Short mmCIF file of C-alpha atoms in Angstrom, two decimals:
data_model
loop_
_atom_site.label_atom_id
_atom_site.label_comp_id
_atom_site.label_asym_id
_atom_site.label_seq_id
_atom_site.Cartn_x
_atom_site.Cartn_y
_atom_site.Cartn_z
CA MET A 1 -44.27 185.87 -100.87
CA ASP A 2 -46.53 185.78 -97.80
CA CYS A 3 -43.31 185.78 -95.87
CA PRO A 4 -41.73 188.98 -94.40
CA ARG A 5 -38.94 190.21 -96.68
CA SER A 6 -35.88 192.00 -96.58
CA ASN A 7 -32.51 192.98 -98.16
CA SER A 8 -34.32 192.69 -101.64
CA SER A 9 -30.91 192.46 -104.02
CA THR A 10 -30.89 191.94 -107.83
CA CYS A 11 -28.85 188.84 -108.83
CA SER A 12 -25.85 189.01 -111.29
CA SER A 13 -26.34 186.14 -114.03
CA GLY A 14 -25.83 182.64 -112.99
CA ALA A 15 -26.04 183.26 -109.15
CA THR A 16 -29.37 182.17 -108.67
CA VAL A 17 -30.96 179.80 -105.98
CA ASN A 18 -31.43 176.21 -107.41
CA LEU A 19 -33.99 173.84 -105.81
CA THR A 20 -35.30 170.45 -106.16
CA CYS A 21 -38.54 169.55 -104.56
CA ALA A 22 -39.44 166.21 -103.45
CA GLU A 23 -42.28 164.87 -105.60
CA PRO A 24 -45.84 164.86 -103.55
CA LEU A 25 -45.23 161.07 -103.59
CA ARG A 26 -44.97 158.55 -100.81
CA LEU A 27 -44.83 154.90 -99.92
CA VAL A 28 -47.00 154.27 -96.56
CA GLY A 29 -46.82 151.42 -94.31
CA GLY A 30 -43.81 149.67 -95.63
CA ALA A 31 -40.34 149.06 -93.51
CA SER A 32 -38.95 152.29 -94.96
CA ARG A 33 -39.73 155.16 -97.21
CA CYS A 34 -39.12 153.07 -100.29
CA SER A 35 -41.67 150.37 -99.75
CA GLY A 36 -45.57 150.75 -99.06
CA THR A 37 -48.54 151.46 -100.33
CA VAL A 38 -48.35 154.20 -102.90
CA GLU A 39 -50.21 157.98 -102.12
CA VAL A 40 -50.36 160.85 -104.31
CA ARG A 41 -51.03 164.47 -103.04
CA VAL A 42 -53.03 166.51 -105.37
CA ARG A 43 -54.66 170.15 -104.71
CA GLY A 44 -52.87 169.71 -101.05
CA GLU A 45 -54.57 166.15 -100.19
CA TRP A 46 -53.26 163.03 -99.95
CA ARG A 47 -55.05 159.71 -101.34
CA ARG A 48 -54.24 156.47 -102.07
CA MET A 49 -53.48 155.53 -105.72
CA GLY A 50 -56.06 153.52 -107.51
CA PRO A 51 -55.93 150.32 -108.62
CA SER A 52 -53.11 149.86 -111.35
CA GLY A 53 -54.37 146.61 -113.18
CA VAL A 54 -51.83 145.77 -115.84
CA GLY A 55 -49.55 148.81 -115.10
CA ASP A 56 -48.32 147.59 -111.43
CA GLN A 57 -44.74 146.97 -112.22
CA GLN A 58 -44.61 150.26 -114.69
CA VAL A 59 -46.32 152.00 -111.98
CA ALA A 60 -43.54 150.60 -109.25
CA ALA A 61 -40.79 151.85 -111.69
CA ALA A 62 -42.36 155.45 -111.72
CA VAL A 63 -42.77 155.41 -108.15
CA CYS A 64 -39.04 154.62 -107.37
CA ARG A 65 -37.74 157.00 -109.78
CA ASP A 66 -39.77 159.75 -108.37
CA LEU A 67 -39.07 158.95 -104.92
CA ASP A 68 -35.20 158.96 -105.79
CA CYS A 69 -35.56 155.20 -104.43
CA GLY A 70 -33.30 153.41 -106.43
CA SER A 71 -34.58 150.50 -108.71
CA ALA A 72 -38.13 148.90 -108.50
CA VAL A 73 -37.72 145.66 -106.87
CA TYR A 74 -41.67 144.82 -107.57
CA GLY A 75 -45.27 146.40 -107.67
CA GLU A 76 -48.60 144.65 -106.61
CA HIS A 77 -52.23 145.04 -106.46
CA ARG A 78 -53.57 145.23 -103.10
CA ASP A 79 -56.84 145.02 -101.48
CA GLY A 80 -58.54 145.07 -98.29
CA PHE A 81 -58.31 148.80 -97.67
CA PRO A 82 -61.22 150.92 -96.65
CA ARG A 83 -63.20 152.15 -99.42
CA ILE A 84 -62.59 155.50 -99.66
CA PRO A 85 -61.90 158.09 -103.18
CA VAL A 86 -58.61 157.69 -104.58
CA TRP A 87 -56.76 159.43 -107.33
CA GLU A 88 -56.55 157.44 -110.71
CA VAL A 89 -53.48 157.51 -112.71
CA ARG A 90 -52.67 156.67 -116.46
CA ARG A 91 -50.46 154.03 -116.56
CA ASP A 92 -48.62 154.88 -120.08
CA CYS A 93 -48.18 158.37 -118.83
CA VAL A 94 -45.91 157.40 -115.66
CA LYS A 95 -43.37 155.74 -118.00
CA THR A 96 -42.15 159.44 -119.06
CA SER A 97 -43.88 161.51 -116.44
CA PRO A 98 -43.80 162.00 -112.69
CA VAL A 99 -46.85 160.35 -111.35
CA ARG A 100 -48.66 163.73 -110.26
CA GLU A 101 -48.82 164.80 -113.64
CA CYS A 102 -50.61 161.48 -114.60
CA VAL A 103 -53.53 161.81 -112.35
CA PHE A 104 -56.64 162.27 -114.52
CA GLY A 105 -59.66 161.07 -112.25
CA SER A 106 -60.92 161.61 -108.71
CA ARG A 107 -64.32 160.51 -108.20
CA LEU A 108 -63.54 156.72 -107.98
CA SER A 109 -64.08 154.88 -104.46
CA SER A 110 -62.37 151.89 -104.12
CA SER A 111 -60.66 149.49 -101.32
CA GLU A 112 -57.81 148.73 -103.93
CA GLY A 113 -54.23 150.30 -104.09
CA VAL A 114 -50.92 149.69 -105.51
CA GLY A 115 -47.93 148.14 -103.02
CA VAL A 116 -44.49 148.95 -104.54
CA VAL A 117 -41.16 148.11 -103.19
CA CYS A 118 -38.18 149.97 -104.28
CA SER A 119 -34.15 148.90 -103.91
CA ASP A 120 -33.53 151.96 -101.74
CA SER A 121 -30.04 152.49 -101.45
CA VAL A 122 -28.67 150.55 -104.87
CA ARG A 123 -29.77 150.54 -108.65
CA LEU A 124 -28.65 149.80 -111.92
CA VAL A 125 -28.62 152.69 -114.85
CA SER A 126 -28.14 153.05 -118.39
CA GLY A 127 -28.99 149.24 -119.06
CA SER A 128 -31.18 147.05 -121.42
CA GLY A 129 -33.62 146.47 -118.69
CA LEU A 130 -34.54 146.22 -115.05
CA CYS A 131 -31.40 143.78 -114.50
CA SER A 132 -28.72 145.28 -116.10
CA GLY A 133 -26.58 148.61 -116.04
CA SER A 134 -24.12 150.50 -114.11
CA VAL A 135 -23.88 150.35 -110.45
CA GLN A 136 -24.51 153.10 -108.33
CA ILE A 137 -24.94 153.34 -104.27
CA TRP A 138 -27.01 156.16 -101.98
CA ASP A 139 -24.39 157.87 -100.32
CA GLY A 140 -26.08 161.04 -99.83
CA SER A 141 -26.02 160.92 -103.35
CA TRP A 142 -26.05 158.43 -106.38
CA THR A 143 -22.61 157.48 -106.84
CA GLY A 144 -20.79 154.79 -109.00
CA VAL A 145 -19.35 151.73 -107.66
CA CYS A 146 -15.69 151.61 -108.94
CA ASP A 147 -14.40 149.00 -111.12
CA GLY A 148 -12.83 146.57 -108.83
CA ASP A 149 -15.09 147.03 -106.02
CA LEU A 150 -17.36 144.17 -106.30
CA ASP A 151 -16.47 140.49 -106.27
CA GLN A 152 -18.93 137.60 -107.26
CA ARG A 153 -20.56 137.30 -104.11
CA GLY A 154 -21.33 140.58 -104.08
CA ALA A 155 -22.80 140.92 -107.32
CA GLU A 156 -25.19 137.85 -106.16
CA VAL A 157 -26.41 139.92 -103.24
CA LEU A 158 -27.07 142.69 -105.22
CA CYS A 159 -28.83 140.65 -107.94
CA ARG A 160 -31.04 139.13 -105.33
CA GLU A 161 -31.86 142.53 -103.82
CA LEU A 162 -33.14 143.86 -107.13
CA GLY A 163 -35.37 140.77 -107.39
CA CYS A 164 -32.96 139.48 -110.51
CA GLY A 165 -31.64 136.25 -111.32
CA ALA A 166 -27.93 135.27 -110.70
CA PRO A 167 -25.57 137.81 -112.42
CA SER A 168 -24.62 136.53 -115.62
CA LEU A 169 -22.01 139.31 -116.42
CA LEU A 170 -19.93 140.98 -114.13
CA GLN A 171 -17.89 143.71 -116.39
CA GLY A 172 -14.91 145.03 -114.34
CA ALA A 173 -11.64 143.77 -112.48
CA LEU A 174 -12.45 141.52 -109.66
CA SER A 175 -9.54 142.57 -107.18
CA PRO A 176 -10.30 140.94 -103.63
CA LEU A 177 -7.49 143.37 -102.16
CA GLY A 178 -9.12 146.54 -103.42
CA GLN A 179 -12.58 145.78 -103.35
CA THR A 180 -15.00 147.94 -101.36
CA PHE A 181 -17.75 145.52 -100.41
CA HIS A 182 -16.87 142.36 -98.66
CA CYS A 183 -19.99 140.12 -99.11
CA GLU A 184 -20.34 136.69 -98.02
CA GLY A 185 -23.37 135.81 -100.31
CA HIS A 186 -26.21 135.52 -97.64
CA GLU A 187 -26.94 139.27 -97.29
CA SER A 188 -30.46 140.36 -98.11
CA ALA A 189 -28.76 144.06 -99.50
CA LEU A 190 -25.57 145.28 -100.85
CA MET A 191 -25.07 147.82 -97.97
CA ASP A 192 -25.42 145.14 -95.35
CA CYS A 193 -22.02 143.73 -96.38
CA PRO A 194 -19.02 145.20 -94.81
CA ARG A 195 -17.24 147.96 -96.76
CA SER A 196 -13.79 149.67 -96.74
CA ASN A 197 -11.47 151.56 -99.39
CA SER A 198 -14.52 153.65 -99.96
CA ARG A 199 -13.64 156.36 -103.20
CA THR A 200 -14.71 158.13 -106.00
CA CYS A 201 -14.49 156.68 -109.65
CA SER A 202 -13.63 158.36 -112.54
CA SER A 203 -15.75 158.65 -115.47
CA GLY A 204 -16.53 155.29 -116.94
CA ALA A 205 -14.43 153.43 -114.66
CA THR A 206 -18.09 152.06 -113.04
CA VAL A 207 -18.41 148.82 -112.65
CA ASN A 208 -21.19 147.32 -115.06
CA LEU A 209 -23.52 144.24 -114.12
CA THR A 210 -26.13 142.11 -115.74
CA CYS A 211 -28.26 139.80 -113.89
CA SER A 212 -30.45 136.88 -115.46
CA GLU A 213 -34.02 138.07 -115.39
CA PRO A 214 -36.29 135.98 -112.55
CA ILE A 215 -38.03 133.76 -115.38
CA ARG A 216 -37.54 130.11 -116.04
CA LEU A 217 -38.58 126.96 -117.86
CA VAL A 218 -39.33 123.78 -116.06
CA GLY A 219 -40.29 120.45 -116.44
CA GLY A 220 -38.96 120.43 -119.83
CA VAL A 221 -35.45 118.53 -120.99
CA SER A 222 -33.37 121.84 -121.00
CA ARG A 223 -33.29 125.44 -119.61
CA CYS A 224 -34.72 126.59 -123.14
CA ALA A 225 -37.82 124.53 -123.18
CA GLY A 226 -40.16 123.58 -120.25
CA THR A 227 -43.43 125.73 -118.57
CA ALA A 228 -42.62 129.07 -118.07
CA GLU A 229 -42.21 130.47 -114.11
CA LEU A 230 -41.62 133.74 -112.71
CA ARG A 231 -40.25 134.72 -109.82
CA LEU A 232 -41.77 137.91 -107.88
CA ARG A 233 -41.30 138.84 -104.17
CA GLY A 234 -39.21 136.01 -103.69
CA GLU A 235 -41.69 133.42 -104.68
CA TRP A 236 -41.86 131.06 -107.91
CA ARG A 237 -45.05 130.72 -109.50
CA ARG A 238 -46.49 129.61 -112.87
CA MET A 239 -47.20 132.35 -115.47
CA ARG A 240 -50.55 132.74 -116.57
CA PRO A 241 -51.51 134.68 -119.34
CA SER A 242 -54.34 137.21 -119.27
CA GLY A 243 -55.47 137.39 -122.78
CA LEU A 244 -54.37 135.73 -125.75
CA TRP A 245 -51.04 134.34 -125.67
CA ASN A 246 -49.22 134.51 -129.14
CA HIS A 247 -45.58 133.83 -130.79
CA GLU A 248 -44.63 137.43 -130.08
CA ALA A 249 -45.34 136.60 -126.66
CA THR A 250 -43.42 133.56 -126.54
CA ASP A 251 -40.20 135.37 -128.31
CA ALA A 252 -40.33 137.76 -125.17
CA VAL A 253 -39.98 134.61 -123.08
CA CYS A 254 -37.13 133.64 -125.07
CA ARG A 255 -35.36 136.91 -125.20
CA ASP A 256 -35.60 137.22 -121.65
CA LEU A 257 -34.18 134.00 -120.77
CA ASP A 258 -31.31 134.48 -123.21
CA CYS A 259 -32.54 131.38 -125.41
CA GLY A 260 -32.68 132.89 -128.86
CA PHE A 261 -36.04 133.13 -130.66
CA ALA A 262 -39.38 131.40 -130.05
CA VAL A 263 -39.95 127.92 -131.50
CA TYR A 264 -43.19 127.22 -129.79
CA GLY A 265 -45.28 128.27 -127.26
CA LYS A 266 -49.00 127.13 -126.04
CA HIS A 267 -51.39 128.28 -123.22
CA SER A 268 -53.06 125.36 -121.55
CA ASP A 269 -55.22 124.77 -118.55
CA ASN A 270 -53.65 121.18 -117.94
CA PHE A 271 -51.61 121.99 -114.95
CA PRO A 272 -52.46 121.83 -111.21
CA ARG A 273 -54.65 124.64 -109.89
CA ILE A 274 -52.64 126.85 -107.65
CA PRO A 275 -51.89 130.19 -107.43
CA VAL A 276 -50.14 132.06 -110.48
CA TRP A 277 -48.45 135.37 -111.91
CA TRP A 278 -51.03 136.57 -114.25
CA VAL A 279 -49.06 138.33 -117.11
CA VAL A 280 -50.37 140.64 -119.72
CA PRO A 281 -49.16 138.88 -123.25
CA ASP A 282 -49.31 142.39 -125.20
CA CYS A 283 -46.87 144.05 -122.48
CA VAL A 284 -44.19 141.33 -122.27
CA LYS A 285 -43.89 142.21 -126.45
CA LYS A 286 -41.97 145.46 -125.67
CA SER A 287 -41.14 144.97 -121.82
CA PRO A 288 -39.20 142.54 -119.56
CA VAL A 289 -41.65 139.57 -118.21
CA ARG A 290 -41.60 140.86 -114.55
CA ARG A 291 -43.06 144.11 -115.76
CA CYS A 292 -46.08 142.80 -117.35
CA VAL A 293 -47.35 140.97 -114.04
CA TYR A 294 -50.59 142.62 -112.41
CA GLY A 295 -53.07 140.98 -109.70
CA THR A 296 -51.53 139.68 -106.43
CA GLY A 297 -51.94 136.12 -107.62
CA ARG A 298 -53.75 134.97 -105.13
CA PHE A 299 -56.48 133.32 -107.42
CA SER A 300 -55.78 129.63 -108.13
CA THR A 301 -55.88 128.73 -111.62
CA PRO A 302 -54.79 125.25 -113.77
CA GLY A 303 -53.45 127.42 -116.66
CA GLY A 304 -50.03 128.08 -117.96
CA VAL A 305 -47.69 128.61 -120.85
CA ASP A 306 -45.28 125.70 -122.32
CA VAL A 307 -42.27 127.35 -124.29
CA LEU A 308 -39.64 126.26 -126.55
CA CYS A 309 -36.79 128.46 -127.67
CA SER A 310 -34.35 127.99 -130.44
CA ASP A 311 -31.32 127.48 -128.29
CA PHE A 312 -32.60 124.00 -127.51
CA ILE A 313 -29.83 121.73 -129.38
CA LEU A 314 -28.92 117.95 -128.99
CA ASN A 315 -25.61 117.15 -128.70
CA ARG A 316 -23.53 115.06 -131.48
CA PRO A 317 -24.16 111.05 -131.17
CA ILE A 318 -21.38 108.82 -131.60
CA ILE A 319 -20.87 105.83 -133.36
CA SER A 320 -18.67 102.91 -132.61
CA VAL A 321 -18.48 99.39 -133.72
CA SER A 322 -17.88 96.43 -131.55
CA VAL A 323 -17.21 92.48 -132.67
CA SER A 324 -18.42 89.53 -130.31
CA ASP A 325 -16.68 86.90 -132.67
CA GLY A 326 -13.76 87.11 -134.79
CA ALA A 327 -11.72 90.48 -135.16
CA SER A 328 -11.85 93.84 -136.18
CA GLU A 329 -9.04 96.39 -137.19
CA LEU A 330 -9.40 100.01 -137.15
CA GLN A 331 -8.21 101.60 -140.61
CA PRO A 332 -7.71 105.14 -141.27
CA GLN A 333 -11.23 105.00 -143.28
CA GLY A 334 -13.19 103.40 -140.67
CA VAL A 335 -13.36 99.59 -139.45
CA ARG A 336 -12.74 96.22 -141.15
CA VAL A 337 -14.80 93.23 -139.73
CA GLN A 338 -13.94 89.71 -140.33
CA LEU A 339 -16.20 87.86 -143.01
CA GLY A 340 -18.63 85.90 -141.34
CA SER A 341 -18.38 87.40 -137.58
CA LYS A 342 -21.24 88.71 -135.55
CA PHE A 343 -20.57 92.75 -134.90
CA ARG A 344 -22.61 95.41 -132.98
CA VAL A 345 -23.04 99.25 -134.14
CA LYS A 346 -23.65 101.15 -131.10
CA CYS A 347 -25.30 104.54 -131.04
CA SER A 348 -24.71 106.54 -127.87
CA VAL A 349 -24.86 110.38 -126.87
CA GLU A 350 -23.64 112.36 -124.09
CA PRO A 351 -26.40 112.62 -121.16
CA GLN A 352 -27.94 115.73 -121.75
CA TYR A 353 -31.99 115.30 -121.99
CA PRO A 354 -33.68 112.17 -121.30
CA GLY A 355 -35.53 109.73 -123.85
CA GLY A 356 -35.32 110.05 -127.04
CA SER A 357 -34.39 107.47 -129.70
CA PHE A 358 -31.46 106.32 -132.17
CA ARG A 359 -32.06 105.58 -135.95
CA LEU A 360 -29.15 103.47 -137.87
CA LEU A 361 -28.54 104.30 -141.48
CA SER A 362 -26.71 101.86 -142.90
CA PRO A 363 -26.23 100.01 -146.56
CA ALA A 364 -27.49 96.69 -145.21
CA ALA A 365 -31.06 97.80 -145.79
CA PRO A 366 -33.22 100.05 -147.87
CA PRO A 367 -33.82 103.62 -146.29
CA ALA A 368 -37.34 102.69 -145.61
CA GLN A 369 -36.02 99.55 -143.32
CA ASN A 370 -33.42 101.39 -141.17
CA ARG A 371 -33.90 100.55 -137.69
CA THR A 372 -35.06 102.48 -134.93
CA LEU A 373 -34.32 102.03 -131.46
CA PRO A 374 -35.21 103.83 -128.08
CA ALA A 375 -32.48 105.22 -126.20
CA VAL A 376 -31.58 103.21 -123.15
CA ASN A 377 -28.93 105.01 -120.88
CA HIS A 378 -28.27 107.34 -123.49
CA SER A 379 -27.58 104.48 -126.30
CA ALA A 380 -28.72 102.10 -128.17
CA HIS A 381 -27.01 98.67 -129.94
CA PHE A 382 -27.83 97.57 -133.28
CA LEU A 383 -26.92 93.90 -133.73
CA PHE A 384 -25.60 92.38 -137.13
CA SER A 385 -24.68 88.73 -137.70
CA ASP A 386 -22.74 86.66 -140.23
CA ALA A 387 -20.93 89.67 -141.78
CA ASP A 388 -20.82 89.74 -145.48
CA HIS A 389 -19.98 92.01 -148.32
CA ALA A 390 -23.79 93.23 -148.14
CA HIS A 391 -22.84 94.98 -144.90
CA LYS A 392 -19.88 97.12 -146.20
CA GLY A 393 -20.43 101.03 -146.61
CA ASN A 394 -21.27 103.83 -144.90
CA TYR A 395 -22.96 103.69 -140.89
CA THR A 396 -24.63 106.69 -139.48
CA CYS A 397 -26.24 107.52 -136.23
CA VAL A 398 -29.40 110.07 -135.77
CA TYR A 399 -30.26 110.81 -132.18
CA LEU A 400 -34.10 111.90 -132.42
CA LEU A 401 -35.93 113.62 -129.16
CA GLN A 402 -39.15 115.35 -129.54
CA VAL A 403 -40.22 118.11 -127.37
CA PHE A 404 -43.92 119.64 -127.46
CA ASN A 405 -44.79 117.42 -130.41
CA HIS A 406 -41.64 119.09 -132.63
CA ASN A 407 -39.16 116.57 -133.59
CA PHE A 408 -35.21 117.50 -133.11
CA SER A 409 -32.57 115.58 -134.67
CA SER A 410 -28.86 115.20 -134.55
CA GLN A 411 -26.49 113.20 -136.73
CA SER A 412 -23.27 111.43 -136.00
CA HIS A 413 -20.28 111.52 -138.21
CA THR A 414 -20.03 108.50 -140.87
CA LEU A 415 -18.36 105.50 -140.20
CA GLN A 416 -17.40 103.25 -143.28
CA LEU A 417 -17.14 99.53 -142.60
CA SER A 418 -15.44 97.34 -144.51
CA VAL A 419 -15.82 92.95 -144.45
CA GLY A 420 -12.97 90.95 -145.24
CA GLU A 421 -11.00 87.91 -144.28
CA SER A 422 -8.30 88.38 -141.02
CA ASP A 423 -4.73 88.04 -141.71
CA SER A 424 -3.91 84.66 -140.98
CA ASP A 425 -6.72 83.44 -143.33
CA LEU A 426 -5.08 85.43 -145.96
CA ILE A 427 -2.02 83.69 -145.21
CA ILE A 428 -3.18 80.24 -145.22
CA ARG A 429 -5.39 81.43 -148.27
CA VAL A 430 -1.99 82.28 -150.24
CA VAL A 431 -0.32 79.05 -148.81
CA VAL A 432 -2.64 76.94 -150.22
CA ILE A 433 -2.78 78.75 -153.44
CA LEU A 434 0.70 78.21 -153.90
CA LEU A 435 0.71 74.38 -152.92
CA LEU A 436 -2.22 73.85 -155.47
CA LYS A 437 -0.18 76.06 -158.09
CA LEU A 438 2.97 73.65 -157.35
CA LEU A 439 0.97 70.35 -157.50
CA TYR A 440 -0.29 71.54 -160.81
CA ILE A 441 3.40 72.70 -162.14
CA LEU A 442 5.52 69.69 -160.69
CA PRO A 443 3.64 67.22 -163.22
CA MET A 444 3.95 69.29 -165.99
CA TYR A 445 7.70 69.90 -165.13
CA TYR A 446 8.30 66.19 -164.57
CA TYR A 447 6.67 65.35 -168.06
CA TYR A 448 8.47 68.05 -169.75
CA CYS A 449 11.99 66.78 -168.70
CA LYS A 450 11.36 63.13 -169.44
CA VAL A 451 10.35 64.09 -173.03
CA ARG A 452 13.32 66.37 -173.09
CA ALA A 453 15.51 63.79 -172.06
CA ARG A 454 14.06 60.97 -174.49
CA GLY A 455 14.74 63.33 -177.13
CA GLY A 456 18.41 63.98 -176.56
CA ALA A 457 18.96 60.38 -176.29
CA VAL A 458 17.81 59.16 -180.21
CA GLU A 459 19.86 62.75 -181.28
CA ARG A 460 23.30 61.68 -179.94
CA PRO A 461 23.46 58.05 -182.30
CA GLN A 462 22.53 60.12 -185.66
CA ARG A 463 25.51 62.32 -184.64
CA ARG A 464 28.04 59.41 -184.52
CA LEU A 465 26.78 58.24 -187.55
CA ARG A 466 27.54 60.94 -189.72
CA ARG A 467 30.98 61.18 -188.46
CA VAL A 468 31.16 57.67 -189.45
CA GLN A 469 30.21 57.90 -192.96
CA THR A 470 32.24 61.21 -193.38
#
């Protein structure tokens, strides 16, 4: 109203001017307006934002949102600035309100600040977290990437640009002939890729992308078991809790890994002393782990977290029988081995995890005496000699593996083993029995014929005598 005015008029309904002002917020000292150290202007004065502590990632998300700079790639605590008064900001407030509205103090002097990097020209919106959503790019305004405009290599570039892991789901038709982005995969940003065929998408026709969270479990026997590591600013570091690590925090790690639910999680100080990413356990219960990092991670520590998730599974072992002497025969019910032969039961499993052992459940010994052998090259061999009828019955292999003092097992199908003689032995046995029976019957038959012949010779003279008398 200090400006000179002219042409005063009354506006009809709906004909008023709409205005959007930039938030009194900026990032200074970075490579672009979307990266640098956070400064806020309050009461006409620009000041550095004070140390955010546990809210680095939440503040980064709020700053990128207020600056319309896409998605937050990371936020970090920084030190070494001149010690001057800074603006203090409530961390919980910035989740839903502009940063300027969350300033609550101005007396604090500090040499610390908050550094933020935003994705600048690309973002994922309306997703379940930082690494999923509908793809939008900045082209003077935020516009959706059309279905079919992004292929797998473009998705990999985009996920990397956002500080996320590899793409795990790309919803939308992949049409190389009609795509807009022609990425080779090595680009640092999606907008660095050659573009063509730019078009406006109809409602609901945008690409939806899900990138994996930048978290992993290493040193274990599967991707769902091991020591937790997190990638921030392109660097993988061990994850170190800043407070009490509990089951809910472990469950959050398994959630971000898409590994089911938590089975075991424990913090220990038995790791090499190296720089780590400090994580707030209470934060990870409700937010992606990446959002819960605070500090620069410059301090070395031996701390870390071992995690075991429910999607850690064992392959089903395979059971088979072979005979070293004698013969065996496959039958619909199982295997038949020759009586008195030596046979071997093999338990094996497809290569999946190192180590473990096999236990053979068999009728040849009471359950307490069932033998257990270590897995060598993912298999074990159980030897039996002089097969007899005590060896017949059901055999089962059980694969055993211990992870973080937790025992896991997987059981094979049941193999039925019978013990008997070979076909040639049976034929010989039948022939011998028949010969013995024949040798037994022939004397009796000879004696019978002889007796009968003698009886007939006595009967004939008596008949002649009766005829003479008659």
